Coordinates of N, CA and C in Angstrom, one line a residue:
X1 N 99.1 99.2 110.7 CA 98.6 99.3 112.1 C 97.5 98.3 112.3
X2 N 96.5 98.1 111.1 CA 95.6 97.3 111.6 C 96.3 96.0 111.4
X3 N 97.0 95.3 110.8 CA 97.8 93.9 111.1 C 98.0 94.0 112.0
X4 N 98.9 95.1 112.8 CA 99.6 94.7 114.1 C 98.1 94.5 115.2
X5 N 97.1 95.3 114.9 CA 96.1 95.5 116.0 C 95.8 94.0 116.2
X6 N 95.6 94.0 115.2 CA 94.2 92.2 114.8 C 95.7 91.1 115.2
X7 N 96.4 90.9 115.1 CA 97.6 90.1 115.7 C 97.3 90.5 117.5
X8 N 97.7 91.3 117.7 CA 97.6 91.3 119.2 C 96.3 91.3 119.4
X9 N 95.3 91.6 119.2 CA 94.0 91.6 120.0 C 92.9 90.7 119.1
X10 N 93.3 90.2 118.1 CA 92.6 88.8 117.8 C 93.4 87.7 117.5
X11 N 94.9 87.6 117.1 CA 95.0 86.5 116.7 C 95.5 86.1 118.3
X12 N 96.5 86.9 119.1 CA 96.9 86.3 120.5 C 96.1 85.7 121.5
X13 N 95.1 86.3 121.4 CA 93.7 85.6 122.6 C 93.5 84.7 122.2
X14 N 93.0 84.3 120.5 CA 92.4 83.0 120.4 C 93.7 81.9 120.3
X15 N 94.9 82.5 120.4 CA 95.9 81.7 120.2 C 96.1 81.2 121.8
X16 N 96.0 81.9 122.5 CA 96.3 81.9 124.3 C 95.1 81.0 124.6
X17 N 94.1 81.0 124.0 CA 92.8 80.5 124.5 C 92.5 78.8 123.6
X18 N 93.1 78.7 122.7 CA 93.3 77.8 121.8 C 94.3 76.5 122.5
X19 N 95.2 77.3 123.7 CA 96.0 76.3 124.3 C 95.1 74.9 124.8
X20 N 94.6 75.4 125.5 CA 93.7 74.1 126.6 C 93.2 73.4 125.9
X21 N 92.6 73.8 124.9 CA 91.7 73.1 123.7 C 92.2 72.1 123.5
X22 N 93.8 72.3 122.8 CA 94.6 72.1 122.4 C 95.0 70.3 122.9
X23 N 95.5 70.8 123.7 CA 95.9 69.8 124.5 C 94.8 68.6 125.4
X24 N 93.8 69.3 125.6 CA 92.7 68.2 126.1 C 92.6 67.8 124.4
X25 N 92.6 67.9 123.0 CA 92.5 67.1 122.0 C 93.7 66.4 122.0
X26 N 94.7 65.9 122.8 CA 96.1 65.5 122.7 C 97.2 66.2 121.9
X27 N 97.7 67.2 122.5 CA 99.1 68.0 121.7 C 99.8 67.7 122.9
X28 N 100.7 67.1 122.3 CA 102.1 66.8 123.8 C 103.3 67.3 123.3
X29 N 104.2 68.1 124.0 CA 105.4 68.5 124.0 C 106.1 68.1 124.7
X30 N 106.3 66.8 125.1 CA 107.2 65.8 125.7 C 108.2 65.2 125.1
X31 N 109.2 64.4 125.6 CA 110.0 63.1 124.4 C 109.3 61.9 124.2
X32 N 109.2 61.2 123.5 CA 110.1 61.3 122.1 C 109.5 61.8 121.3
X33 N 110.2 62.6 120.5 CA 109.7 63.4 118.9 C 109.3 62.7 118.2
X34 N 108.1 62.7 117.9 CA 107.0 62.2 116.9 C 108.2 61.6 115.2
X35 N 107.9 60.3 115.1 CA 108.7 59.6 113.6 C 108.3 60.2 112.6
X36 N 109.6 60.5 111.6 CA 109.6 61.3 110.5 C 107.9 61.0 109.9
X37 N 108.1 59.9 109.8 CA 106.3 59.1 108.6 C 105.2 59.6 109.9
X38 N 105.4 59.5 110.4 CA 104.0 60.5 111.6 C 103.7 61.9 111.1
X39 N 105.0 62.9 111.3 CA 104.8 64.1 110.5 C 104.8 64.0 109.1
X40 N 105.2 63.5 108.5 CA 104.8 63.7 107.1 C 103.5 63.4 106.8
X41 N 103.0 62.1 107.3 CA 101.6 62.1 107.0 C 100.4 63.0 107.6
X42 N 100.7 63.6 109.0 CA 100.0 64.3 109.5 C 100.1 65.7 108.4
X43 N 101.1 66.5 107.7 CA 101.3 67.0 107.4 C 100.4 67.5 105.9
X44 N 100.6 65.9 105.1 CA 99.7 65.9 103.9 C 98.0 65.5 104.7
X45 N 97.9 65.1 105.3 CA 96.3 65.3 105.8 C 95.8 66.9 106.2
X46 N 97.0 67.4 106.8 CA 96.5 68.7 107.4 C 96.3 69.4 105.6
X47 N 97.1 69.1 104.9 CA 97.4 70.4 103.9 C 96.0 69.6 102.8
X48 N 95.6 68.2 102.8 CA 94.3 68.1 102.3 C 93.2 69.0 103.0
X49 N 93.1 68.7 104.2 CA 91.8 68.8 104.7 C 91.9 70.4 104.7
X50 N 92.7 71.4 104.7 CA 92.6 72.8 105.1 C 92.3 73.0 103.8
X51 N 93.2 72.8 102.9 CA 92.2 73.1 101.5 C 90.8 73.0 100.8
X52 N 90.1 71.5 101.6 CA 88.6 71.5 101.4 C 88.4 72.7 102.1
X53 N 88.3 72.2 103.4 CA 87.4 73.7 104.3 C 87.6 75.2 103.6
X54 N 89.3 75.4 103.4 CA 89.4 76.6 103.1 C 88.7 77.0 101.7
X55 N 88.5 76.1 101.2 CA 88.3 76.3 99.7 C 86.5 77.2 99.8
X56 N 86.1 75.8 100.5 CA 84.7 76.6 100.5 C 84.2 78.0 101.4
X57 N 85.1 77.8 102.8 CA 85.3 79.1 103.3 C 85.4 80.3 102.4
X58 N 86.8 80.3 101.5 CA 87.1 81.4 100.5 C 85.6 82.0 99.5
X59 N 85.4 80.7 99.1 CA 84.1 80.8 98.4 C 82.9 81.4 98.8
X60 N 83.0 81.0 100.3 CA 81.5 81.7 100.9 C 82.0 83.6 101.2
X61 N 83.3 83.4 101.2 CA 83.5 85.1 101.6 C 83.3 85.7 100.1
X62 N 83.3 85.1 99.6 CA 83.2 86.0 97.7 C 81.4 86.1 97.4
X63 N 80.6 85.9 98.3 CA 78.9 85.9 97.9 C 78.9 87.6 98.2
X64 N 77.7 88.2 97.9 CA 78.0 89.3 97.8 C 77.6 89.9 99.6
X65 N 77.4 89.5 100.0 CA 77.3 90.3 101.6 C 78.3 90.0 101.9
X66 N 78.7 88.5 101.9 CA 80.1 88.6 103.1 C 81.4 89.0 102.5
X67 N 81.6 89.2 101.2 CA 82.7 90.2 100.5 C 82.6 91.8 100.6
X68 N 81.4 92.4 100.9 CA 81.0 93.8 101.3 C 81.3 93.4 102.2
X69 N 80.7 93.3 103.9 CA 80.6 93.6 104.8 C 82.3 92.8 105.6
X70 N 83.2 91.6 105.1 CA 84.1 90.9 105.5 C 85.4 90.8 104.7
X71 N 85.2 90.4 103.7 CA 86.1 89.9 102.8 C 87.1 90.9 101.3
X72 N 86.2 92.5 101.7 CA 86.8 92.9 101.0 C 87.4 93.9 101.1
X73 N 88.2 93.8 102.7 CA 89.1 94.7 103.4 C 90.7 93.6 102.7
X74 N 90.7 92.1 102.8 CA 91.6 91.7 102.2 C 92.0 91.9 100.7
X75 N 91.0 92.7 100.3 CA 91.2 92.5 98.8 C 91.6 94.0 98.2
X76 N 91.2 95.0 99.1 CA 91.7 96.1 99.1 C 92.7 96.3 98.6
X77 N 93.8 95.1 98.4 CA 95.2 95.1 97.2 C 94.7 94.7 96.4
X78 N 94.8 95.4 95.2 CA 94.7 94.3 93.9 C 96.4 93.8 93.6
X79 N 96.9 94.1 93.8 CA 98.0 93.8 93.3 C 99.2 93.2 94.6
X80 N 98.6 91.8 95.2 CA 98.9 91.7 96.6 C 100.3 91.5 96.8
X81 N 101.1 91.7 98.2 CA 102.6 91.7 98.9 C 102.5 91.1 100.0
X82 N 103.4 90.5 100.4 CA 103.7 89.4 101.7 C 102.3 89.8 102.5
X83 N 102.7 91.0 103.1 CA 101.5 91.3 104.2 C 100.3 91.2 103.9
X84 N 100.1 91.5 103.0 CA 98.3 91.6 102.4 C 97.8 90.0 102.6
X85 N 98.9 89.1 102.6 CA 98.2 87.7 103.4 C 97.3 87.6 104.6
X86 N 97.9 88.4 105.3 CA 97.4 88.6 106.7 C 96.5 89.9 107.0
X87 N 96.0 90.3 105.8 CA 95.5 92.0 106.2 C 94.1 91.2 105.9
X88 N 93.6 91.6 107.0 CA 91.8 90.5 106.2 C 90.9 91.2 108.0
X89 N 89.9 91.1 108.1 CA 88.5 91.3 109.1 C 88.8 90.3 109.6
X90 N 88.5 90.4 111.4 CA 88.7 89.6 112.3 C 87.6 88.6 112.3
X91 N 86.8 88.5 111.4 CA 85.9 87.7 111.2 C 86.6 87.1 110.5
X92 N 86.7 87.3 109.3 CA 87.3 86.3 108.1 C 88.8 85.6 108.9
X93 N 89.7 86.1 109.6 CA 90.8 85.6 110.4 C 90.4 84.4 110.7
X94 N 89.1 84.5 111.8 CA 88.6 83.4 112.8 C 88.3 82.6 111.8
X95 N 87.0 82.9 110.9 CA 86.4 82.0 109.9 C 87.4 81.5 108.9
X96 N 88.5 81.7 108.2 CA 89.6 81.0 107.3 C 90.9 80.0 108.8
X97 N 91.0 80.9 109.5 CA 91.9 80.7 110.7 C 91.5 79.1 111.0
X98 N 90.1 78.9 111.0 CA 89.5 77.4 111.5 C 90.0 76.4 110.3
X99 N 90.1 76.2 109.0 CA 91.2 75.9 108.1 C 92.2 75.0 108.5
X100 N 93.0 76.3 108.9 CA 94.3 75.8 109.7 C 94.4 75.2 110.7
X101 N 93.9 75.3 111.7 CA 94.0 73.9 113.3 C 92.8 73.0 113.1
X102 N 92.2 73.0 112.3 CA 91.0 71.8 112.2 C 91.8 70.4 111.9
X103 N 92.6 70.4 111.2 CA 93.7 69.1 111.2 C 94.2 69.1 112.4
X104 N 95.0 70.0 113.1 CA 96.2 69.7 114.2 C 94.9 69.3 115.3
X105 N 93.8 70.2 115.0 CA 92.8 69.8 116.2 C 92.3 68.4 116.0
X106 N 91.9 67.8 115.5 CA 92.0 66.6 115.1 C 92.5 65.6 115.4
X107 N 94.1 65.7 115.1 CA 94.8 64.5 115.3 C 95.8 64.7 116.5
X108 N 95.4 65.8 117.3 CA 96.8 66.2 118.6 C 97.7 65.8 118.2
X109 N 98.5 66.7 117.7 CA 99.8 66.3 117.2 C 101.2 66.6 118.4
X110 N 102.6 66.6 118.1 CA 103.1 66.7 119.2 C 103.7 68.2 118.4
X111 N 103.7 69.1 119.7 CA 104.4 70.8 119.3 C 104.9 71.2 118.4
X112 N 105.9 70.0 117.7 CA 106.7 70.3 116.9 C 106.2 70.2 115.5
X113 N 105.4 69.6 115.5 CA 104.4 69.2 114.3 C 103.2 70.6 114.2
X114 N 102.7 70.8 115.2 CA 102.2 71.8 114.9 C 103.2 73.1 114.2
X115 N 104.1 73.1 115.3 CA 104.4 74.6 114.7 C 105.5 74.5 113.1
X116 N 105.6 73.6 112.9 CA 106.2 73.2 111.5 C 104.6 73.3 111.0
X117 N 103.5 72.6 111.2 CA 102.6 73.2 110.2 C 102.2 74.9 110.1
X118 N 102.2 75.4 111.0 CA 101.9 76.6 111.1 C 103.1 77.7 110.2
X119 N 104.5 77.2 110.5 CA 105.6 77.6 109.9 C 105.1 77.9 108.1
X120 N 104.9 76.2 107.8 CA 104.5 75.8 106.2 C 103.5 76.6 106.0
X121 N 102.0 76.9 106.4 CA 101.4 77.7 106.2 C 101.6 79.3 106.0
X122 N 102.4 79.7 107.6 CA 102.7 81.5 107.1 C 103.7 81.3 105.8
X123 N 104.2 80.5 105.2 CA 105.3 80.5 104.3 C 104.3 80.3 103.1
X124 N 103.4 79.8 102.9 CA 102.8 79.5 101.7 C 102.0 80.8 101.4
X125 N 101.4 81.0 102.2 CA 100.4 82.4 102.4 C 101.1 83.3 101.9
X126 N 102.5 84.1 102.7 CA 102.7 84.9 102.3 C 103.9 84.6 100.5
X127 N 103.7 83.7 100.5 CA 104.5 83.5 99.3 C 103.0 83.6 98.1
X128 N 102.4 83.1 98.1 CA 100.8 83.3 97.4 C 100.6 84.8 97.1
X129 N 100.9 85.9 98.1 CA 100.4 87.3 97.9 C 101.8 88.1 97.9
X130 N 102.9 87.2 97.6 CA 104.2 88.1 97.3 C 103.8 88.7 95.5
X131 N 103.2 88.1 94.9 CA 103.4 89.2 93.4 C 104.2 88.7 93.0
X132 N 105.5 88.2 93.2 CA 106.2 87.1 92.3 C 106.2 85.3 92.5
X133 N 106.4 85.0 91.0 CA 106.7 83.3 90.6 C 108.1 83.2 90.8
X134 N 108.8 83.1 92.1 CA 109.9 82.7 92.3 C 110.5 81.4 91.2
X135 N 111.8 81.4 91.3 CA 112.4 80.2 90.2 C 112.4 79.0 91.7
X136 N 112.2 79.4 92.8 CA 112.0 78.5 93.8 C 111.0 78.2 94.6
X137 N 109.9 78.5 93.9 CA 108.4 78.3 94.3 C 108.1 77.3 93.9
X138 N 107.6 76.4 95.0 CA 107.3 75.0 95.1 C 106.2 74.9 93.7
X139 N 105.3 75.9 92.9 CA 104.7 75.6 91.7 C 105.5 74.9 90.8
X140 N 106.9 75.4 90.8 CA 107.4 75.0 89.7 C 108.0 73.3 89.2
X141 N 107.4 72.4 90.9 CA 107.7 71.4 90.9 C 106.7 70.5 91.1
X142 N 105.5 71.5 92.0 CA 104.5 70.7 92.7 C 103.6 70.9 91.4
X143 N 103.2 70.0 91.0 CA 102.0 70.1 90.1 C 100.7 70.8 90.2
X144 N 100.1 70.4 91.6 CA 98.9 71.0 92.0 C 98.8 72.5 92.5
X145 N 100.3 72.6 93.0 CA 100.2 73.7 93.5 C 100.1 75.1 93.1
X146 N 99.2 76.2 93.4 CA 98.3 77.3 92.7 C 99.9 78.6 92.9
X147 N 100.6 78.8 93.8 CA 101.2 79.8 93.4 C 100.8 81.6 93.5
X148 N 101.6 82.3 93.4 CA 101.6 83.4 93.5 C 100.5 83.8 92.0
X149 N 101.4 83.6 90.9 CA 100.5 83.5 89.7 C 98.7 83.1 89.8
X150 N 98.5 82.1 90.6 CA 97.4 81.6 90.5 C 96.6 82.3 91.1
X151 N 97.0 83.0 92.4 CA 96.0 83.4 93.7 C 96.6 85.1 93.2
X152 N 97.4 85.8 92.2 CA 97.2 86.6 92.0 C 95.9 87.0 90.8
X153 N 95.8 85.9 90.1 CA 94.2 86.1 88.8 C 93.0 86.4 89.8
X154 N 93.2 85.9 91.1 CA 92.1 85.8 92.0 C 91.8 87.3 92.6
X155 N 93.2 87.8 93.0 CA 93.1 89.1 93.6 C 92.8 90.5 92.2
X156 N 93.0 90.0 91.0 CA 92.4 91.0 90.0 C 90.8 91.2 89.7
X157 N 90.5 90.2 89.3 CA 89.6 89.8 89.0 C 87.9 90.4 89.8
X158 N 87.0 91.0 89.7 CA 86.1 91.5 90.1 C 85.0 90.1 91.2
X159 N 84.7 90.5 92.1 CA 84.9 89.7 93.2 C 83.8 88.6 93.2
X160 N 82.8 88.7 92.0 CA 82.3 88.0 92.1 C 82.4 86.6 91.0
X161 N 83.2 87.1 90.7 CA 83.8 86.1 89.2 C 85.0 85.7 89.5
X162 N 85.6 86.2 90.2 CA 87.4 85.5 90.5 C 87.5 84.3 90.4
X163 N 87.2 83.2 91.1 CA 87.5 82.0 91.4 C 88.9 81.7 92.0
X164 N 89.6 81.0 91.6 CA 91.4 80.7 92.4 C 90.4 80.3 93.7
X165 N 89.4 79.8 94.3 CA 89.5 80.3 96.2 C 90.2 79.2 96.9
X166 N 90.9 78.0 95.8 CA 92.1 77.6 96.7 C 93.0 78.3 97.6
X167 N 93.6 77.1 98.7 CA 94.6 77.8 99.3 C 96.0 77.4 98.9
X168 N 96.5 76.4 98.7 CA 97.4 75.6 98.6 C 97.4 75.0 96.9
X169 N 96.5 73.9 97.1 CA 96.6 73.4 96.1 C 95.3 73.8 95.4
X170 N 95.5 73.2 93.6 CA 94.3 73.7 93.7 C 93.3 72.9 92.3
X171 N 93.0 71.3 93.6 CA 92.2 70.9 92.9 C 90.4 70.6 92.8
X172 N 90.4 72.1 94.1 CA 89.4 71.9 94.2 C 88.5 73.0 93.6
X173 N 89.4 73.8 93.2 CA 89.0 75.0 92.4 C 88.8 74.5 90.4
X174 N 89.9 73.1 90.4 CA 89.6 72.3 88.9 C 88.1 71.6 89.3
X175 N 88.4 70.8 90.4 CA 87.1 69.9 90.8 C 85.7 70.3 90.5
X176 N 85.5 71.9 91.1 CA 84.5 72.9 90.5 C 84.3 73.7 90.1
X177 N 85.0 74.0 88.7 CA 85.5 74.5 87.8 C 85.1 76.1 88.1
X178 N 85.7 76.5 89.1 CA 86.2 77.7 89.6 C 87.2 78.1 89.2
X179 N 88.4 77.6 88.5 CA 89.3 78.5 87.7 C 89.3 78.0 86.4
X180 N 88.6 78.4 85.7 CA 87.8 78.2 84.2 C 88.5 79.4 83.7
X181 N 88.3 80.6 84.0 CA 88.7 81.8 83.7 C 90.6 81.8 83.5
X182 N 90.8 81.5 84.9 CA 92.4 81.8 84.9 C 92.6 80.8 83.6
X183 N 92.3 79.3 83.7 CA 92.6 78.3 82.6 C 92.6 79.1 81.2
X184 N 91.7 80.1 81.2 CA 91.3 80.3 79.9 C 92.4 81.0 79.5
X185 N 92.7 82.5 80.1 CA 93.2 83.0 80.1 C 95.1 82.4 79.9
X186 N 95.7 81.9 80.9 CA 97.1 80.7 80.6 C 96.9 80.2 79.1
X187 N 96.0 79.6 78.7 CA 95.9 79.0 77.0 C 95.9 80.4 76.2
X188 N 95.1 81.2 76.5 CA 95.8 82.8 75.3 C 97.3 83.3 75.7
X189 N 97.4 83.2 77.1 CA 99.2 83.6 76.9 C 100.0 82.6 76.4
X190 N 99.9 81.1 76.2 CA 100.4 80.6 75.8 C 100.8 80.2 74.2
X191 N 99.4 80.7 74.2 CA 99.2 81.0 72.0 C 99.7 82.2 71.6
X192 N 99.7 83.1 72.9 CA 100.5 84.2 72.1 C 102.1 84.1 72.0
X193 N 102.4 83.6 73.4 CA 103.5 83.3 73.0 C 104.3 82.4 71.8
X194 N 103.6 81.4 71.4 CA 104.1 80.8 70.7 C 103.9 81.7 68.8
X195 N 103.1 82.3 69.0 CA 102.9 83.3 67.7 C 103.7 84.5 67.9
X196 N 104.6 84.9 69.1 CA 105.5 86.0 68.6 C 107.0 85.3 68.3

C-alpha cells in the first residue's frame, strides 16, 4: 500500500510537474527518431553520470541521521525482491529520483530515449533487489556491472558498514574502496570452494 501511495501521490506529481521542465530543457516527441549512435551514446552518459550522483547520494543516505530518519524504511528487507526497489521515503525517491533525469535533463533527449532510459533503469533496479543471479543477468557479461549478488551484500550488511552504494556499475564503490568487504568476503567463497 505504501508503494502504491508514494507512486500516485509522489512519484505522479513530480512526474506531471517534471513535464514543462522537461521540454523547455529540449525533449521533443516529433519526427525524425533520434540515430541509433545518438541513443546509444546518450544512453552510456546517462548510465555514467547517474552512477556518480547516485553513488554519493546512496552514501549520504547510509550516515547515521539520514538512514534513521530516510533511508531505512528501504532497507526494512534484508533480504530484498523486485518491489523492495521501489519501497524507499518520499524523500529518498526525490533525492535518488534526481540520479535518474539529471542526464535526460541535461541533454533533452527525444521521448523515446527517455523512456527507453527509464525502461533500462526500472529493469535494472528491480533486477538488483530480485535476490537472484539470473544465468541472464547482464553481470555475467558486463564486467562492471554490480548485480543482484552485489547490491544484495549491501542490503545485509549493518548500515553503516555496507558499502555496494553503487547503482549500476560499480566502479565507484572500487574507486573508494567501499566494497572492500564484499571483495573480501567473494576471495573466502572462492577459497572455499576450491578446497571442497
Amino acid at each position: 500500500m505504501r508503494l502504491i501511495f508514494y507512486h500516485v501521490f509522489v512519484n505522479l506529481p513530480v512526474m506531471t510537474a517534471s513535464y514543462p521542465a522537461f521540454r523547455y530543457m529540449g525533449l521533443r516527441s516529433s519526427l525524425p527518431l533520434p540515430h541509433w549512435s545518438v541513443v546509444l551514446s546518450q544512453m552510456l552518459f546517462y548510465f555514467i553520470l547517474e552512477d556518480f550522483v547516485f553513488y554519493w547520494g546512496h552514501r549520504a543516505l547510509h550516515t547515521k541521521w539520514l538512514y534513521k530518519h530516510v533511508h531505512s524504511i528501504h532497507h526494512e528487507h534484508a533480504t530484498p525482491f523486485g518491489l523492495t526497489s521501489e519501497y524507499a521515503h518520499p524523500a529518498e525517491i526525490l533525492f535518488l529520483g534526481f540520479a535518474t533525469i539529471i542526464g535526460p535533463a541535461l541533454t533533452g533527449p527525444h521521448l523515446i530515449t527517455l523512456w527507453l532510459w527509464v525502461i533500462l533503469r526500472v529493469l535494472e533496479t528491480v533486477e538488483v533487489h530480485s535476490g537472484y543471479h539470473f544465468p541472464w543477468s547482464p553481470a555475467n557479461f558486463l564486467p562492471l556491472y554490480g548485480g543482484a549478488e552485489f547490491h544484495d551484500y549491501h542490503h545485509r550488511v549493518l548500515y553503516t558498514k555496507s558499502g555496494n552504494y553503487s547503482s549500476t556499475f560499480i566502479y565507484m564503490d572500487w574507486l573508494f574502496g567501499t566494497d572492500k568487504g564484499y571483495r573480501k568476503l567473494k576471495a573466502l567463497e572462492e577459497l572455499e570452494g576450491k578446497q571442497s
